[in-house]
Every structure is written in C-alpha cells, then in structure tokens.
Amino acid sequence: MIPQKYAAYVFSFLMALIMSGIMSMVISLFNIGWVDDILAIWLKAWMLAFLVAFPTITVVVPVVRYLVSFIVAADKHI
C-alpha cells in the first residue's frame, strides 16, 4: 500500500498521465488527422503535455482542496 503522505503525488501522476494522454491524442488527431506516423507524433506531444500537466496538477489539487474545504466550512456557519 502507498503511504498516505505520497497519495497526492501518486494521484497527480496518474491524473496527469491519463489527462495528458487523452488530450494530446485528441488534439494531434484534430490538427493533423490520421497519418502514417501518428503514434510517434502523439507520443512526442504526450511527453510534452505530461511535463506540463504533472506539476500543474501537483500544485492545483491542494489549492482546490483548500478552497472547497473553505467554502464547505463557510456554508456550515450560515
């Protein structure tokens, strides 16, 4: 089992992997269509997208959790 202190990083990694993979494939197909070397083009795009997505999700997820907990706590006092 993964220790709790690493759970956010594992979650961020998996979300970035899935999200960047799907988005890069959709955008690659939309922009250039189905060509012979689409796999190589997509993998290159996926690597770049993952390098952006992982740090972004690692930073954004804790901020969103904080904001949601702040909103939920504020709602309880009404």
GROMACS .gro file of N, CA and C in nm:
model
  234
    1MET      N    1   0.084  -0.118   0.000
    1MET     CA    2   0.000   0.000   0.000
    1MET      C    3   0.088   0.125   0.000
    2ILE      N    4   0.039   0.229  -0.061
    2ILE     CA    5   0.114   0.355  -0.070
    2ILE      C    6   0.093   0.434   0.059
    3PRO      N    7   0.201   0.486   0.119
    3PRO     CA    8   0.185   0.569   0.238
    3PRO      C    9   0.101   0.694   0.208
    4GLN      N   10   0.024   0.737   0.304
    4GLN     CA   11  -0.068   0.850   0.287
    4GLN      C   12   0.005   0.978   0.244
    5LYS      N   13   0.128   0.999   0.290
    5LYS     CA   14   0.198   1.123   0.257
    5LYS      C   15   0.233   1.132   0.109
    6TYR      N   16   0.234   1.018   0.038
    6TYR     CA   17   0.263   1.018  -0.106
    6TYR      C   18   0.137   1.009  -0.191
    7ALA      N   19   0.023   0.998  -0.131
    7ALA     CA   20  -0.102   0.977  -0.205
    7ALA      C   21  -0.131   1.091  -0.302
    8ALA      N   22  -0.108   1.214  -0.263
    8ALA     CA   23  -0.135   1.328  -0.352
    8ALA      C   24  -0.046   1.324  -0.475
    9TYR      N   25   0.079   1.283  -0.459
    9TYR     CA   26   0.171   1.277  -0.573
    9TYR      C   27   0.134   1.162  -0.667
   10VAL      N   28   0.093   1.050  -0.611
   10VAL     CA   29   0.050   0.937  -0.695
   10VAL      C   30  -0.077   0.975  -0.771
   11PHE      N   31  -0.170   1.040  -0.702
   11PHE     CA   32  -0.293   1.086  -0.766
   11PHE      C   33  -0.260   1.184  -0.878
   12SER      N   34  -0.172   1.280  -0.850
   12SER     CA   35  -0.134   1.378  -0.952
   12SER      C   36  -0.068   1.311  -1.071
   13PHE      N   37   0.020   1.215  -1.044
   13PHE     CA   38   0.088   1.144  -1.152
   13PHE      C   39  -0.011   1.071  -1.242
   14LEU      N   40  -0.102   0.996  -1.180
   14LEU     CA   41  -0.199   0.920  -1.259
   14LEU      C   42  -0.295   1.009  -1.336
   15MET      N   43  -0.341   1.115  -1.273
   15MET     CA   44  -0.431   1.209  -1.341
   15MET      C   45  -0.360   1.278  -1.457
   16ALA      N   46  -0.236   1.319  -1.435
   16ALA     CA   47  -0.160   1.384  -1.543
   16ALA      C   48  -0.135   1.287  -1.657
   17LEU      N   49  -0.104   1.162  -1.624
   17LEU     CA   50  -0.078   1.061  -1.726
   17LEU      C   51  -0.201   1.039  -1.813
   18ILE      N   52  -0.315   1.021  -1.751
   18ILE     CA   53  -0.439   0.995  -1.824
   18ILE      C   54  -0.485   1.119  -1.899
   19MET      N   55  -0.491   1.232  -1.830
   19MET     CA   56  -0.542   1.355  -1.891
   19MET      C   57  -0.454   1.399  -2.008
   20SER      N   58  -0.323   1.400  -1.989
   20SER     CA   59  -0.235   1.445  -2.096
   20SER      C   60  -0.237   1.348  -2.213
   21GLY      N   61  -0.252   1.220  -2.186
   21GLY     CA   62  -0.260   1.122  -2.294
   21GLY      C   63  -0.383   1.141  -2.380
   22ILE      N   64  -0.497   1.155  -2.315
   22ILE     CA   65  -0.622   1.173  -2.390
   22ILE      C   66  -0.622   1.305  -2.466
   23MET      N   67  -0.585   1.412  -2.398
   23MET     CA   68  -0.588   1.544  -2.462
   23MET      C   69  -0.489   1.554  -2.577
   24SER      N   70  -0.368   1.500  -2.560
   24SER     CA   71  -0.270   1.509  -2.668
   24SER      C   72  -0.312   1.427  -2.789
   25MET      N   73  -0.376   1.314  -2.767
   25MET     CA   74  -0.423   1.233  -2.879
   25MET      C   75  -0.536   1.304  -2.954
   26VAL      N   76  -0.630   1.359  -2.880
   26VAL     CA   77  -0.741   1.429  -2.944
   26VAL      C   78  -0.691   1.548  -3.024
   27ILE      N   79  -0.604   1.628  -2.966
   27ILE     CA   80  -0.554   1.747  -3.034
   27ILE      C   81  -0.466   1.709  -3.153
   28SER      N   82  -0.383   1.606  -3.138
   28SER     CA   83  -0.300   1.561  -3.250
   28SER      C   84  -0.386   1.515  -3.367
   29LEU      N   85  -0.487   1.435  -3.338
   29LEU     CA   86  -0.576   1.388  -3.445
   29LEU      C   87  -0.655   1.502  -3.507
   30PHE      N   88  -0.697   1.595  -3.426
   30PHE     CA   89  -0.774   1.709  -3.476
   30PHE      C   90  -0.688   1.796  -3.567
   31ASN      N   91  -0.562   1.819  -3.529
   31ASN     CA   92  -0.477   1.910  -3.606
   31ASN      C   93  -0.417   1.848  -3.732
   32ILE      N   94  -0.373   1.722  -3.725
   32ILE     CA   95  -0.305   1.665  -3.842
   32ILE      C   96  -0.378   1.547  -3.903
   33GLY      N   97  -0.478   1.494  -3.834
   33GLY     CA   98  -0.552   1.380  -3.887
   33GLY      C   99  -0.477   1.249  -3.868
   34TRP      N  100  -0.529   1.145  -3.931
   34TRP     CA  101  -0.470   1.012  -3.918
   34TRP      C  102  -0.363   0.998  -4.026
   35VAL      N  103  -0.237   1.012  -3.986
   35VAL     CA  104  -0.123   0.999  -4.078
   35VAL      C  105  -0.044   0.875  -4.041
   36ASP      N  106   0.054   0.842  -4.125
   36ASP     CA  107   0.130   0.719  -4.104
   36ASP      C  108   0.205   0.715  -3.972
   37ASP      N  109   0.266   0.825  -3.932
   37ASP     CA  110   0.346   0.825  -3.809
   37ASP      C  111   0.275   0.894  -3.693
   38ILE      N  112   0.144   0.874  -3.685
   38ILE     CA  113   0.066   0.939  -3.579
   38ILE      C  114   0.110   0.894  -3.440
   39LEU      N  115   0.153   0.770  -3.426
   39LEU     CA  116   0.196   0.722  -3.295
   39LEU      C  117   0.318   0.798  -3.245
   40ALA      N  118   0.417   0.818  -3.330
   40ALA     CA  119   0.537   0.893  -3.291
   40ALA      C  120   0.505   1.038  -3.261
   41ILE      N  121   0.419   1.098  -3.342
   41ILE     CA  122   0.379   1.238  -3.320
   41ILE      C  123   0.303   1.250  -3.188
   42TRP      N  124   0.213   1.155  -3.164
   42TRP     CA  125   0.134   1.159  -3.041
   42TRP      C  126   0.220   1.139  -2.918
   43LEU      N  127   0.314   1.043  -2.922
   43LEU     CA  128   0.400   1.020  -2.806
   43LEU      C  129   0.486   1.142  -2.775
   44LYS      N  130   0.533   1.210  -2.876
   44LYS     CA  131   0.610   1.333  -2.854
   44LYS      C  132   0.522   1.441  -2.789
   45ALA      N  133   0.400   1.454  -2.840
   45ALA     CA  134   0.306   1.550  -2.782
   45ALA      C  135   0.268   1.510  -2.640
   46TRP      N  136   0.253   1.381  -2.615
   46TRP     CA  137   0.217   1.332  -2.482
   46TRP      C  138   0.326   1.362  -2.381
   47MET      N  139   0.452   1.341  -2.421
   47MET     CA  140   0.562   1.370  -2.328
   47MET      C  141   0.563   1.517  -2.289
   48LEU      N  142   0.545   1.604  -2.385
   48LEU     CA  143   0.543   1.748  -2.355
   48LEU      C  144   0.422   1.783  -2.268
   49ALA      N  145   0.306   1.728  -2.302
   49ALA     CA  146   0.185   1.756  -2.224
   49ALA      C  147   0.198   1.706  -2.081
   50PHE      N  148   0.259   1.589  -2.064
   50PHE     CA  149   0.277   1.535  -1.929
   50PHE      C  150   0.371   1.621  -1.847
   51LEU      N  151   0.477   1.671  -1.909
   51LEU     CA  152   0.572   1.758  -1.838
   51LEU      C  153   0.507   1.887  -1.789
   52VAL      N  154   0.402   1.929  -1.857
   52VAL     CA  155   0.327   2.047  -1.812
   52VAL      C  156   0.218   2.006  -1.712
   53ALA      N  157   0.149   1.896  -1.739
   53ALA     CA  158   0.033   1.857  -1.659
   53ALA      C  159   0.070   1.813  -1.517
   54PHE      N  160   0.177   1.737  -1.502
   54PHE     CA  161   0.209   1.684  -1.369
   54PHE      C  162   0.238   1.793  -1.267
   55PRO      N  163   0.328   1.888  -1.295
   55PRO     CA  164   0.350   1.995  -1.196
   55PRO      C  165   0.225   2.081  -1.174
   56THR      N  166   0.149   2.101  -1.283
   56THR     CA  167   0.028   2.182  -1.270
   56THR      C  168  -0.073   2.116  -1.177
   57ILE      N  169  -0.098   1.988  -1.197
   57ILE     CA  170  -0.192   1.916  -1.111
   57ILE      C  171  -0.140   1.907  -0.968
   58THR      N  172  -0.009   1.888  -0.952
   58THR     CA  173   0.050   1.879  -0.819
   58THR      C  174   0.028   2.007  -0.740
   59VAL      N  175   0.027   2.120  -0.808
   59VAL     CA  176   0.004   2.249  -0.741
   59VAL      C  177  -0.145   2.279  -0.728
   60VAL      N  178  -0.222   2.250  -0.832
   60VAL     CA  179  -0.363   2.290  -0.835
   60VAL      C  180  -0.450   2.208  -0.740
   61VAL      N  181  -0.427   2.077  -0.731
   61VAL     CA  182  -0.513   1.991  -0.648
   61VAL      C  183  -0.515   2.036  -0.501
   62PRO      N  184  -0.401   2.061  -0.436
   62PRO     CA  185  -0.408   2.109  -0.297
   62PRO      C  186  -0.479   2.244  -0.283
   63VAL      N  187  -0.462   2.332  -0.380
   63VAL     CA  188  -0.529   2.462  -0.375
   63VAL      C  189  -0.680   2.444  -0.385
   64VAL      N  190  -0.724   2.359  -0.476
   64VAL     CA  191  -0.868   2.334  -0.493
   64VAL      C  192  -0.925   2.267  -0.368
   65ARG      N  193  -0.852   2.172  -0.311
   65ARG     CA  194  -0.900   2.108  -0.187
   65ARG      C  195  -0.916   2.212  -0.076
   66TYR      N  196  -0.821   2.303  -0.064
   66TYR     CA  197  -0.830   2.407   0.038
   66TYR      C  198  -0.952   2.496   0.013
   67LEU      N  199  -0.970   2.539  -0.111
   67LEU     CA  200  -1.082   2.627  -0.142
   67LEU      C  201  -1.216   2.557  -0.118
   68VAL      N  202  -1.225   2.430  -0.155
   68VAL     CA  203  -1.350   2.357  -0.133
   68VAL      C  204  -1.377   2.342   0.017
   69SER      N  205  -1.275   2.308   0.095
   69SER     CA  206  -1.296   2.295   0.239
   69SER      C  207  -1.333   2.430   0.301
   70PHE      N  208  -1.275   2.538   0.250
   70PHE     CA  209  -1.310   2.672   0.300
   70PHE      C  210  -1.455   2.706   0.267
   71ILE      N  211  -1.499   2.675   0.146
   71ILE     CA  212  -1.637   2.701   0.105
   71ILE      C  213  -1.734   2.615   0.185
   72VAL      N  214  -1.703   2.489   0.203
   72VAL     CA  215  -1.791   2.399   0.278
   72VAL      C  216  -1.798   2.443   0.424
   73ALA      N  217  -1.686   2.483   0.482
   73ALA     CA  218  -1.686   2.528   0.622
   73ALA      C  219  -1.764   2.657   0.635
   74ALA      N  220  -1.753   2.746   0.538
   74ALA     CA  221  -1.827   2.872   0.543
   74ALA      C  222  -1.977   2.846   0.530
   75ASP      N  223  -2.014   2.744   0.452
   75ASP     CA  224  -2.154   2.711   0.432
   75ASP      C  225  -2.217   2.655   0.561
   76LYS      N  226  -2.140   2.590   0.646
   76LYS     CA  227  -2.193   2.534   0.770
   76LYS      C  228  -2.229   2.640   0.871
   77HIS      N  229  -2.167   2.758   0.859
   77HIS     CA  230  -2.193   2.866   0.956
   77HIS      C  231  -2.313   2.951   0.919
   78ILE      N  232  -2.375   2.924   0.806
   78ILE     CA  233  -2.490   3.005   0.763
   78ILE      C  234  -2.616   2.953   0.827
   0.00000   0.00000   0.00000
